[in-house]
Coordinates of N, CA and C and ligand atoms in Angstrom, one line a residue:
M1 N -20.5 -22.8 -15.5 CA -19.4 -22.3 -16.1 C -18.5 -23.0 -16.6
T2 N -17.5 -23.0 -17.4 CA -16.5 -23.7 -17.8 C -15.5 -22.7 -18.0
G3 N -14.2 -23.2 -18.3 CA -13.0 -22.1 -18.7 C -12.6 -21.6 -17.2
P4 N -11.4 -21.0 -17.6 CA -10.4 -20.4 -16.5 C -11.2 -19.5 -15.3
S5 N -12.1 -18.7 -16.0 CA -12.6 -18.0 -15.2 C -13.8 -18.7 -13.8
S6 N -13.8 -19.7 -14.2 CA -14.6 -20.5 -13.2 C -14.0 -21.0 -12.3
H7 N -12.4 -20.8 -12.0 CA -11.8 -21.5 -10.8 C -12.3 -21.0 -9.6
P8 N -12.0 -21.8 -8.3 CA -12.4 -21.4 -7.0 C -11.2 -20.7 -6.9
A9 N -10.7 -19.4 -7.3 CA -9.6 -18.7 -7.0 C -9.0 -18.8 -5.6
S10 N -9.7 -18.7 -4.8 CA -9.5 -18.2 -3.1 C -8.6 -19.6 -2.3
T11 N -8.9 -20.9 -3.1 CA -8.3 -21.9 -2.5 C -7.1 -21.8 -3.2
S12 N -6.7 -21.2 -4.2 CA -5.3 -21.6 -4.8 C -4.7 -20.6 -5.1
L13 N -4.5 -19.6 -4.4 CA -4.0 -18.0 -4.2 C -2.8 -18.5 -3.5
A14 N -1.7 -17.8 -4.2 CA -0.2 -17.7 -3.5 C 0.3 -16.1 -3.8
L15 N 0.2 -15.2 -2.9 CA 0.9 -14.0 -3.0 C 2.4 -14.0 -2.7
H16 N 3.1 -13.3 -3.6 CA 4.6 -13.3 -3.5 C 5.1 -12.1 -3.3
G17 N 5.8 -12.0 -2.1 CA 6.4 -10.5 -1.9 C 7.2 -10.6 -0.7
Y18 N 7.2 -9.4 -0.2 CA 7.7 -8.9 0.9 C 7.3 -8.0 1.9
P19 N 7.2 -8.5 3.0 CA 6.7 -7.2 4.1 C 6.9 -6.0 4.3
V20 N 7.8 -5.2 3.7 CA 8.4 -4.5 3.8 C 7.5 -3.5 2.7
S21 N 6.9 -4.1 1.6 CA 6.7 -3.4 0.6 C 4.9 -2.8 0.7
N22 N 4.9 -1.7 0.9 CA 3.2 -1.2 1.2 C 2.6 -1.5 -0.3
Y23 N 3.0 -2.0 -1.4 CA 2.1 -2.6 -2.6 C 1.9 -4.2 -2.0
F24 N 2.9 -4.9 -1.6 CA 2.7 -6.4 -1.1 C 1.4 -6.2 0.1
N25 N 1.8 -5.2 0.9 CA 1.0 -5.2 2.3 C -0.6 -5.0 1.7
A26 N -0.9 -3.9 1.1 CA -2.2 -4.1 0.6 C -2.9 -4.9 0.0
A27 N -1.8 -5.6 -0.8 CA -2.7 -7.0 -1.5 C -2.9 -7.7 -0.3
R28 N -2.2 -8.1 0.3 CA -2.3 -9.3 1.1 C -3.3 -8.9 2.5
A29 N -3.5 -7.3 2.2 CA -4.4 -7.0 3.6 C -5.9 -7.3 2.7
A30 N -6.1 -7.0 1.6 CA -7.4 -7.1 0.8 C -8.0 -8.5 0.9
L31 N -6.4 -9.5 0.7 CA -7.0 -10.9 1.0 C -7.5 -11.3 2.1
I32 N -6.7 -10.7 3.0 CA -7.3 -11.2 4.6 C -8.8 -10.6 4.7
E33 N -8.8 -9.4 4.2 CA -10.4 -8.4 4.4 C -11.4 -9.6 3.9
K34 N -11.1 -10.0 2.8 CA -12.1 -10.8 1.7 C -12.2 -12.3 2.6
G35 N -11.3 -12.5 3.5 CA -11.2 -14.0 4.2 C -10.7 -15.5 3.0
A36 N -10.2 -14.7 2.5 CA -9.5 -15.8 1.2 C -8.7 -16.5 2.1
V37 N -8.5 -17.7 1.1 CA -7.6 -18.8 1.5 C -5.9 -18.6 0.7
F38 N -5.2 -18.2 1.2 CA -3.9 -18.0 0.2 C -2.8 -18.2 1.4
T39 N -1.7 -18.3 0.2 CA -0.6 -18.5 0.7 C 0.3 -17.5 0.6
V40 N 1.5 -17.1 1.4 CA 2.2 -16.0 1.4 C 3.8 -16.6 0.9
V41 N 4.3 -16.2 -0.2 CA 5.3 -16.6 -0.5 C 6.7 -15.5 -0.6
P42 N 7.2 -15.7 0.3 CA 8.5 -14.6 0.6 C 9.3 -14.5 -0.7
T43 N 9.4 -13.4 -1.3 CA 9.7 -13.3 -2.5 C 10.5 -11.8 -2.4
R44 N 11.7 -11.6 -3.2 CA 12.2 -10.2 -3.2 C 12.3 -10.2 -4.7
A45 N 12.3 -8.7 -5.4 CA 12.0 -8.3 -6.6 C 13.5 -8.9 -7.3
S46 N 13.2 -9.2 -8.6 CA 14.2 -9.7 -9.5 C 14.3 -9.2 -10.7
Q47 N 15.3 -9.2 -11.4 CA 15.3 -8.8 -12.7 C 16.0 -10.3 -13.6
D48 N 15.8 -11.2 -12.9 CA 16.2 -12.4 -13.4 C 15.3 -12.8 -14.5
D49 N 15.8 -13.6 -15.7 CA 15.0 -14.3 -16.4 C 13.8 -14.9 -16.0
A50 N 13.9 -15.9 -15.2 CA 12.9 -16.7 -14.7 C 11.8 -15.9 -13.8
F51 N 12.5 -14.8 -12.9 CA 11.4 -14.2 -12.2 C 10.7 -13.0 -13.1
L52 N 11.3 -12.6 -14.4 CA 10.6 -11.9 -15.3 C 9.4 -12.6 -15.7
K53 N 9.2 -14.3 -15.9 CA 8.4 -14.6 -16.7 C 7.2 -14.5 -15.9
L54 N 7.2 -14.3 -14.3 CA 6.2 -14.5 -13.4 C 5.8 -12.9 -13.2
S55 N 6.6 -11.7 -13.2 CA 6.5 -10.5 -13.0 C 7.0 -9.7 -13.9
A56 N 6.5 -9.4 -15.0 CA 7.1 -9.1 -16.3 C 8.1 -7.8 -16.2
M57 N 7.6 -6.9 -14.8 CA 8.6 -5.7 -14.4 C 9.6 -6.0 -13.3
G58 N 9.3 -7.1 -13.2 CA 10.6 -7.9 -12.0 C 9.8 -7.5 -10.8
K59 N 9.0 -6.9 -10.4 CA 8.7 -6.0 -9.2 C 7.9 -7.3 -8.3
I60 N 7.5 -6.8 -7.1 CA 6.2 -7.7 -6.2 C 5.7 -6.4 -5.8
P61 N 4.6 -6.8 -5.5 CA 4.1 -8.3 -5.2 C 3.4 -8.7 -6.5
F62 N 3.4 -10.4 -6.5 CA 2.5 -10.7 -7.8 C 1.9 -12.0 -7.1
L63 N 0.5 -12.1 -7.9 CA -0.1 -13.0 -7.3 C -0.6 -14.4 -8.3
Q64 N -0.2 -15.5 -7.5 CA 0.0 -16.8 -8.3 C -1.7 -17.3 -8.3
T65 N -2.2 -17.4 -9.5 CA -3.6 -17.8 -9.5 C -3.7 -18.8 -10.5
P66 N -4.9 -19.7 -10.2 CA -5.0 -21.0 -11.2 C -5.0 -20.5 -12.6
D67 N -4.8 -19.2 -13.0 CA -4.7 -19.0 -14.6 C -3.2 -18.6 -14.6
G68 N -2.6 -18.2 -13.7 CA -1.0 -17.7 -14.0 C -0.7 -16.8 -13.0
C69 N 0.2 -15.9 -13.2 CA 0.3 -14.9 -12.5 C 0.0 -13.5 -12.6
I70 N -0.4 -12.7 -12.0 CA -0.6 -11.5 -12.2 C 0.2 -10.6 -11.4
A71 N 0.9 -9.5 -11.8 CA 1.5 -8.4 -11.1 C 0.9 -7.0 -11.4
E72 N 1.2 -6.1 -10.5 CA 1.0 -4.9 -10.6 C -0.4 -4.5 -9.4
T73 N -0.3 -4.2 -8.5 CA -1.1 -4.4 -7.2 C -2.6 -3.7 -7.8
V74 N -2.7 -2.8 -8.5 CA -4.0 -2.3 -8.9 C -4.5 -3.6 -9.9
A75 N -3.9 -4.2 -10.5 CA -4.8 -5.2 -11.2 C -4.9 -6.6 -10.1
I76 N -4.0 -6.8 -9.7 CA -4.3 -7.7 -8.3 C -5.6 -7.5 -7.4
L77 N -5.7 -6.1 -7.1 CA -7.2 -6.1 -6.5 C -8.0 -6.3 -7.2
E78 N -8.0 -5.5 -8.4 CA -9.1 -6.2 -9.5 C -9.3 -7.5 -9.2
Y79 N -8.6 -8.3 -9.6 CA -8.6 -9.9 -9.7 C -9.4 -10.0 -8.3
I80 N -8.7 -9.7 -7.1 CA -9.1 -10.3 -6.1 C -10.8 -10.1 -6.0
E81 N -11.1 -8.9 -6.4 CA -12.6 -8.6 -6.2 C -13.2 -9.0 -6.9
E82 N -12.7 -9.8 -8.2 CA -13.8 -10.3 -9.2 C -13.6 -11.9 -9.1
A83 N -12.6 -12.4 -8.3 CA -12.4 -13.7 -8.4 C -12.6 -14.4 -6.9
V84 N -12.6 -13.5 -6.0 CA -12.6 -14.1 -4.6 C -14.1 -13.6 -4.2
P85 N -14.8 -14.7 -3.4 CA -15.7 -14.7 -2.9 C -15.4 -13.8 -1.4
G86 N -16.3 -13.1 -1.1 CA -16.3 -12.1 0.6 C -16.9 -10.8 0.3
I87 N -16.4 -10.3 1.3 CA -17.0 -8.7 1.5 C -16.7 -8.1 0.0
P88 N -17.8 -7.3 -0.6 CA -17.2 -6.4 -1.5 C -16.1 -5.3 -1.2
L89 N -15.1 -5.0 -1.7 CA -14.1 -3.9 -1.1 C -14.3 -2.7 -2.3
Y90 N -15.2 -2.9 -3.0 CA -15.7 -1.9 -4.0 C -16.9 -1.4 -3.6
P91 N -17.6 -0.1 -3.8 CA -18.4 0.0 -3.4 C -19.8 -0.2 -4.5
A92 N -21.0 0.1 -4.4 CA -22.3 -0.8 -5.2 C -22.2 0.2 -6.5
T93 N -22.3 1.0 -6.4 CA -22.6 1.8 -7.9 C -20.9 2.1 -8.6
P94 N -21.5 2.2 -10.2 CA -20.2 2.6 -10.9 C -19.8 3.9 -10.6
F95 N -20.4 4.9 -10.3 CA -19.9 5.8 -10.1 C -18.9 6.1 -8.6
E96 N -19.2 5.3 -8.0 CA -18.7 5.3 -6.2 C -17.7 4.2 -6.9
R97 N -17.6 3.3 -7.4 CA -16.5 2.4 -7.7 C -15.5 3.1 -8.6
A98 N -15.9 3.6 -9.2 CA -15.0 4.9 -10.0 C -14.4 6.1 -9.1
R99 N -15.0 6.2 -8.2 CA -14.6 7.2 -7.6 C -13.7 6.4 -6.2
A100 N -13.6 5.3 -5.8 CA -12.5 4.4 -5.1 C -11.4 4.6 -6.0
R101 N -11.4 3.9 -7.3 CA -10.4 4.0 -8.4 C -9.8 5.2 -8.4
Q102 N -10.4 6.3 -8.7 CA -9.6 7.7 -8.5 C -8.7 7.7 -7.4
I103 N -9.1 7.5 -6.2 CA -8.7 7.6 -5.1 C -7.2 7.0 -4.9
V104 N -7.6 5.5 -5.5 CA -6.3 4.7 -5.6 C -5.4 5.1 -6.4
N105 N -5.8 5.7 -7.6 CA -4.9 6.3 -8.6 C -4.1 7.5 -8.1
I106 N -5.0 8.2 -7.3 CA -4.0 9.7 -7.1 C -3.0 9.1 -5.8
V107 N -3.2 8.2 -4.9 CA -2.2 7.8 -3.9 C -1.2 7.3 -4.4
Q108 N -1.7 6.4 -5.5 CA -0.3 5.7 -6.2 C 0.7 6.6 -7.1
V109 N 0.1 7.6 -7.9 CA 0.8 7.9 -8.7 C 1.2 9.6 -8.1
Y110 N 0.4 10.2 -7.2 CA 0.8 11.4 -6.9 C 1.7 11.4 -5.7
V111 N 1.0 10.4 -4.6 CA 1.5 10.3 -3.3 C 2.7 9.5 -3.2
E112 N 2.2 7.8 -3.5 CA 3.4 7.0 -3.5 C 4.4 7.3 -4.3
A113 N 4.4 7.6 -5.7 CA 5.5 7.9 -6.3 C 6.7 8.4 -6.2
P114 N 6.2 9.7 -6.1 CA 7.1 11.2 -5.6 C 7.6 10.6 -4.2
L115 N 6.9 9.9 -3.2 CA 7.8 9.8 -2.0 C 8.6 8.7 -2.0
R116 N 8.2 7.4 -3.1 CA 9.1 6.7 -3.2 C 10.5 6.9 -4.0
S117 N 10.4 8.1 -4.8 CA 11.7 8.5 -4.9 C 12.6 9.0 -4.2
L118 N 12.4 9.3 -2.8 CA 12.7 9.9 -1.7 C 13.2 8.5 -0.7
F119 N 13.0 7.1 -1.4 CA 13.3 6.1 -0.3 C 14.8 5.7 -0.4
P120 N 15.6 6.1 -1.5 CA 16.8 5.8 -1.4 C 17.7 6.7 -0.3
G121 N 17.5 7.9 0.1 CA 18.4 8.7 1.1 C 17.5 8.3 2.4
I122 N 16.6 8.0 2.2 CA 15.7 7.5 4.0 C 16.0 6.1 4.0
F123 N 15.9 5.2 3.5 CA 15.5 3.9 3.7 C 16.3 2.7 3.3
M124 N 17.7 3.5 2.2 CA 18.5 2.4 1.7 C 20.0 3.2 1.6
G125 N 20.0 4.1 2.4 CA 21.5 4.3 2.8 C 22.2 5.1 1.9
G126 N 21.4 5.7 1.1 CA 21.8 6.6 -0.1 C 21.4 8.0 0.2
V127 N 21.6 8.9 -0.7 CA 21.4 10.8 -0.5 C 20.2 10.9 -1.3
N128 N 19.5 11.6 -0.9 CA 18.6 12.4 -1.7 C 19.0 14.1 -2.3
A129 N 19.2 13.9 -3.7 CA 19.4 15.1 -4.4 C 18.4 16.3 -3.8
P130 N 19.0 17.4 -3.7 CA 17.9 18.5 -3.2 C 17.1 18.6 -4.7
E131 N 17.4 18.3 -5.6 CA 16.4 18.3 -6.8 C 15.3 17.5 -6.8
T132 N 15.4 16.2 -6.4 CA 14.5 15.2 -6.2 C 13.7 15.5 -5.0
I133 N 14.2 16.2 -4.2 CA 13.3 16.3 -3.3 C 12.5 17.3 -3.2
A134 N 12.9 18.5 -3.8 CA 12.2 19.4 -4.1 C 11.3 19.4 -5.6
A135 N 11.5 18.3 -6.1 CA 10.6 17.9 -7.4 C 9.2 17.3 -6.7
A136 N 9.5 16.4 -5.3 CA 8.7 15.5 -4.7 C 7.8 16.5 -4.4
Q137 N 8.1 17.6 -3.6 CA 7.2 18.2 -2.7 C 5.6 18.8 -3.1
P138 N 5.7 19.6 -4.4 CA 4.8 20.1 -4.6 C 3.4 18.7 -5.2
V139 N 4.2 17.9 -6.0 CA 3.1 16.8 -6.3 C 2.4 16.0 -4.8
V140 N 3.0 15.9 -4.0 CA 2.5 15.5 -2.8 C 1.7 16.8 -2.5
E141 N 2.0 17.5 -2.3 CA 1.3 18.7 -1.8 C -0.2 18.8 -2.5
R142 N -0.1 18.6 -3.8 CA -1.5 18.9 -4.7 C -2.1 17.7 -4.3
A143 N -1.3 16.5 -4.2 CA -2.3 15.3 -4.2 C -3.1 15.2 -2.8
M144 N -2.3 15.8 -1.7 CA -3.2 15.7 -0.1 C -4.2 16.7 -0.6
R145 N -4.0 18.0 -1.3 CA -5.1 18.8 -1.3 C -6.7 17.9 -2.0
A146 N -6.1 17.3 -3.3 CA -7.0 16.8 -3.7 C -7.8 15.4 -2.9
L147 N -7.2 15.1 -2.1 CA -7.7 13.9 -1.2 C -8.2 14.5 -0.3
G148 N -8.3 15.8 0.3 CA -8.9 16.7 1.3 C -10.3 16.8 0.5
Q149 N -10.4 16.9 -0.9 CA -11.6 17.4 -1.3 C -12.2 15.9 -1.5
L150 N -11.7 15.0 -1.9 CA -12.4 13.6 -2.4 C -13.0 12.6 -1.1
V151 N -12.3 12.7 -0.3 CA -12.7 11.6 1.0 C -13.9 12.2 1.7
T152 N -14.3 11.4 2.4 CA -15.3 11.5 3.4 C -15.0 11.4 4.9
L153 N -14.2 10.5 4.9 CA -13.9 9.8 6.2 C -15.4 9.8 7.0
N154 N -16.2 8.8 6.8 CA -17.3 8.8 7.6 C -17.7 7.4 7.7
P155 N -17.3 6.6 8.1 CA -15.5 6.5 8.9 C -14.4 6.3 7.7
Y156 N -14.9 5.7 6.6 CA -13.6 5.2 5.6 C -13.6 6.2 4.5
L157 N -12.9 6.3 3.8 CA -12.3 7.3 3.0 C -13.8 7.8 2.0
L158 N -14.6 6.6 1.6 CA -15.8 6.9 0.9 C -16.8 6.8 1.5
G159 N -17.0 6.8 2.8 CA -18.2 6.4 3.5 C -18.3 5.7 4.4
A160 N -19.4 4.9 4.6 CA -19.3 3.8 5.5 C -18.9 2.3 5.0
Q161 N -18.4 2.1 4.2 CA -17.6 0.9 3.6 C -16.7 0.9 3.2
L162 N -15.7 0.0 4.3 CA -14.4 -0.2 3.5 C -14.0 -0.5 2.0
T163 N -13.1 -0.1 1.5 CA -13.1 -0.1 0.3 C -11.4 -0.4 -0.1
H164 N -11.2 -0.9 -1.3 CA -9.6 -1.0 -1.7 C -8.8 0.3 -1.7
A165 N -9.5 1.4 -1.8 CA -9.1 2.8 -1.6 C -8.3 3.0 0.0
D166 N -9.4 2.1 0.9 CA -8.6 2.6 2.2 C -7.3 1.8 2.5
L167 N -7.3 0.4 2.0 CA -6.4 -0.5 2.1 C -5.1 0.0 1.6
F168 N -5.5 0.8 0.0 CA -4.4 0.9 -0.5 C -3.7 2.4 0.0
A169 N -4.5 2.9 0.4 CA -4.1 4.3 0.9 C -3.3 4.2 2.4
F170 N -3.9 3.4 3.1 CA -3.3 3.2 4.6 C -1.8 2.6 4.7
Y171 N -1.6 1.6 3.6 CA -0.3 1.3 3.5 C 0.7 2.0 2.9
T172 N 0.3 2.8 1.8 CA 1.0 4.1 1.2 C 1.4 5.0 2.7
F173 N 0.3 5.7 3.2 CA 0.5 6.5 4.3 C 1.4 6.1 5.3
D174 N 1.3 4.9 5.6 CA 2.4 4.3 6.7 C 3.4 4.2 6.3
I175 N 3.9 4.1 5.5 CA 5.3 4.5 4.9 C 5.7 5.9 4.6
G176 N 4.6 6.6 4.0 CA 4.8 7.9 3.6 C 4.8 8.7 4.6
E177 N 4.3 8.6 5.8 CA 4.5 9.6 6.9 C 6.0 9.4 7.4
R178 N 6.6 8.5 7.3 CA 8.0 8.5 8.0 C 8.7 9.3 6.9
V179 N 8.3 9.2 5.6 CA 9.2 10.0 4.4 C 8.9 11.6 4.9
A180 N 7.6 11.7 5.1 CA 7.1 13.3 5.1 C 8.3 13.9 6.4
R181 N 7.9 13.0 7.2 CA 8.6 13.6 8.6 C 10.1 13.9 8.2
F182 N 10.8 13.0 7.7 CA 12.6 12.7 7.9 C 12.5 14.1 6.9
T183 N 11.8 14.2 5.6 CA 12.6 15.2 4.8 C 11.9 16.6 5.0
W184 N 10.7 16.5 5.3 CA 9.8 18.0 5.8 C 9.8 18.3 7.1
D185 N 10.0 17.1 7.8 CA 9.3 17.4 9.4 C 8.1 18.0 9.4
M186 N 7.5 17.1 8.6 CA 5.5 17.4 8.8 C 5.1 15.8 8.4
S187 N 3.7 16.3 8.6 CA 3.0 15.0 8.6 C 1.7 15.2 7.7
L188 N 1.8 14.1 6.5 CA 0.8 13.9 5.5 C -0.7 14.1 6.4
L189 N -0.4 13.1 7.2 CA -1.8 12.7 7.7 C -2.7 14.3 8.3
D190 N -1.8 15.0 9.1 CA -2.3 16.0 9.4 C -2.9 17.4 8.2
R191 N -2.7 16.5 6.9 CA -3.1 17.5 5.7 C -4.4 17.6 5.6
V192 N -5.0 16.7 6.1 CA -6.2 16.3 5.7 C -7.1 16.2 7.1
E193 N -8.1 17.1 7.4 CA -8.7 16.9 9.0 C -9.6 15.6 8.7
G194 N -9.0 15.1 10.0 CA -9.8 13.4 10.2 C -9.2 12.3 9.5
L195 N -7.8 12.4 8.6 CA -7.1 11.4 8.3 C -6.4 10.7 9.3
R196 N -5.8 11.3 10.5 CA -5.1 10.9 11.2 C -6.2 9.8 12.1
D197 N -7.2 10.4 12.4 CA -8.3 9.1 13.0 C -8.8 8.3 12.4
W198 N -8.6 8.4 10.9 CA -9.2 7.3 10.0 C -7.8 6.5 10.0
F199 N -6.7 6.9 9.9 CA -5.7 6.1 10.0 C -5.5 5.0 11.2
D200 N -5.6 5.9 12.1 CA -5.5 5.0 13.8 C -6.5 3.8 13.9
A201 N -7.5 4.1 13.3 CA -8.7 3.3 13.3 C -8.3 2.1 12.2
M202 N -8.0 2.4 11.3 CA -7.3 1.3 10.0 C -6.1 0.3 10.8
A203 N -5.4 1.1 11.3 CA -4.3 0.4 12.1 C -4.8 -0.7 13.0
D204 N -5.9 -0.1 13.6 CA -6.6 -1.2 14.6 C -7.4 -2.5 14.2
R205 N -7.4 -2.5 12.6 CA -8.4 -3.7 12.0 C -7.4 -5.0 12.2
P206 N -7.9 -5.8 12.5 CA -7.0 -7.3 12.7 C -6.3 -7.6 11.3
S207 N -7.3 -6.8 10.2 CA -6.0 -7.8 9.1 C -4.9 -6.9 9.2
S208 N -4.6 -5.4 9.5 CA -4.0 -4.5 9.6 C -2.7 -4.8 10.6
R209 N -3.3 -5.5 11.8 CA -2.5 -6.1 12.8 C -1.4 -7.3 12.3
T210 N -2.1 -8.0 11.8 CA -1.7 -9.1 11.3 C -0.2 -8.7 10.3
V211 N -0.5 -7.8 9.1 CA 0.3 -7.0 8.0 C 1.3 -6.4 8.7
L212 N 0.7 -5.3 9.7 CA 2.0 -4.6 10.1 C 2.8 -5.2 11.6
A213 N 2.6 -6.1 11.7 CA 3.4 -7.5 12.7 C 4.4 -7.9 12.0
D214 N 4.4 -8.3 11.0 CA 5.1 -8.7 9.8 C 5.7 -7.5 9.3
F215 N 5.5 -6.4 9.2 CA 6.2 -5.4 8.3 C 7.2 -4.9 9.4
D216 N 6.7 -4.9 10.8 CA 7.7 -4.1 11.8 C 8.9 -5.0 11.6
T217 N 8.8 -6.7 11.9 CA 10.0 -7.3 12.2 C 10.8 -7.2 10.8
A218 N 10.3 -7.4 9.6 CA 11.0 -7.0 8.4 C 11.8 -5.7 8.3
F219 N 10.9 -4.5 8.4 CA 11.4 -3.3 8.1 C 12.8 -3.2 8.7
A220 N 12.6 -3.6 10.4 CA 13.6 -3.4 11.2 C 14.9 -3.9 10.8
A221 N 14.8 -5.1 10.0 CA 16.1 -5.8 9.5 C 16.4 -5.4 8.3
Y222 N 15.4 -4.9 7.7 CA 16.1 -3.8 6.1 C 16.8 -2.8 6.3
L223 N 16.1 -1.8 7.6 CA 16.9 -0.5 7.6 C 18.2 -1.2 8.5
R224 N 18.4 -1.8 8.9 CA 20.0 -2.5 9.6 C 20.6 -2.9 8.5
D225 N 19.7 -3.4 7.6 CA 20.9 -4.2 6.5 C 21.3 -2.8 5.4
K226 N 20.4 -2.0 5.2 CA 20.9 -0.7 4.5 C 21.6 0.3 5.0
A227 N 21.9 0.1 6.2 CA 22.1 1.0 7.2 C 21.8 2.3 6.7
A228 N 20.2 2.4 7.3 CA 19.4 3.6 6.7 C 19.8 4.7 7.5
A229 N 19.4 6.1 7.0 CA 19.4 7.2 8.0 C 18.1 7.1 8.8
W230 N 16.9 6.5 8.3 CA 15.6 6.3 8.9 C 15.6 5.6 10.4
Q231 N 15.4 6.2 11.5 CA 15.4 5.1 13.0 C 13.9 5.2 13.3
E232 N 13.4 4.0 13.1 CA 12.3 4.0 14.0 C 12.0 4.3 15.3
P233 N 11.1 5.2 15.4 CA 11.0 5.7 17.1 C 10.6 4.4 18.0
E234 N 11.2 4.4 19.0 CA 11.3 3.6 20.0 C 9.2 3.3 20.0
L235 N 8.8 4.2 20.4 CA 7.6 3.9 20.9 C 6.7 4.6 19.8
K236 N 5.9 3.6 19.0 CA 5.8 4.0 17.4 C 4.7 4.8 17.3
E237 N 4.8 6.0 17.0 CA 3.2 6.7 16.9 C 2.5 6.2 16.0
T238 N 3.0 5.7 14.6 CA 2.1 5.3 13.6 C 1.7 3.8 13.9
H239 N 2.1 2.6 14.4 CA 1.5 1.7 14.8 C 0.8 1.2 15.9
H240 N 0.4 0.0 16.3 CA -0.1 -0.4 17.4 C 0.8 -0.7 18.6
A241 N 2.0 -0.7 18.5 CA 2.8 -1.2 19.5 C 2.5 -0.7 20.9
Ligands
LIG301 N1 3.5 -0.3 -9.7 C1 3.9 -1.8 -8.8 C2 5.1 -1.3 -8.0 C3 5.4 -2.4 -7.0 C4 7.0 -2.1 -6.5 O1 7.2 -1.0 -6.6 N2 7.5 -3.1 -5.9 C5 8.8 -2.8 -5.3 C6 8.9 -3.2 -3.8 S1 7.7 -2.1 -2.8 C7 9.6 -3.6 -6.2 O2 9.3 -4.5 -6.8 N3 10.8 -2.9 -6.2 C8 12.2 -3.7 -7.1 C9 11.9 -2.5 -8.8 O3 11.4 -1.7 -8.7 O4 12.9 -3.5 -9.3 C10 2.5 -2.4 -8.1 O5 1.8 -1.6 -8.3 O6 2.7 -3.3 -7.5

C-alpha cells in the first residue's frame, strides 16, 4: 500500500503538550501502553498564529504525525489505535468499541468539562462563582450515576481488557478527585462501588507511574506559579508516593 496511511507512524510521532494536562497525560499513556516509539515536546497552549496552524483550537495536546498534526484527544486516541501497532486499546466487537467510546464521551463532556469550569478557583488563583459551582454539580452527579450503570470494573471499566476508556477516565478522575474534594468535600471515586480499587490499580501501572511522576513535578510548579488555593496533601491518597 502506498500513500499517507502506510507510514510507520510509531517511528515518527511527537506528542506536544504539558504534563499538568489530563488530556496530554491520557494520550501519552496510550502511546506508552502501545509500546510506541515517540517523543514528547514540552508545549503550552497558545493562540499565536503559528501555534494555531498546528492545533486549530490552540489547545494541547496535539500529535505530530508523518501526515501532519492532529489535535483533540479523542481524535488522537483514534489515530493511535489505527496507526500504531501494539496491544489493542479498544475491544474486539463493534458494540463493545462503541461502549468504550460512550464512556470516554460521558467522562469528557459530563465529568471533565463541568469540573474544568471550576479549575480557575482551585488551581489557577481565581475564584469560582457560586453559580458556576451550582451548575457543575448536577451534571457531574448524573454522569457518575451513568458511569455506575455502565462500567463493569472486572477489573477494567469494560471488563478484562484495558481500553482507552480506562486511560481517559483515569487521568480525568486523577484531577477531578481534587476538584470534588475542594469544592464539595466529596469523592467522585466513592460514588461508584469498586471505582477506587480500579483507580488504585490503574495508578500502579508502569505507564501511570511514568506519566504521574512528571505530573507531580509539573503540577507542584504550576500550583506555586498560580498561587493556587489547592494544596497537595503531603502524603498523596491518590498517587503512588
Ligand atoms: N477538547 C480538547 C481539550 C484539551 C484542553 O482543554 N487542553 C487544555 C490543557 S489541559 C488547553 O490547551 N487549554 C488552553 C485553552 O483552552 O486555551 C482535547 O480533547 O484535547
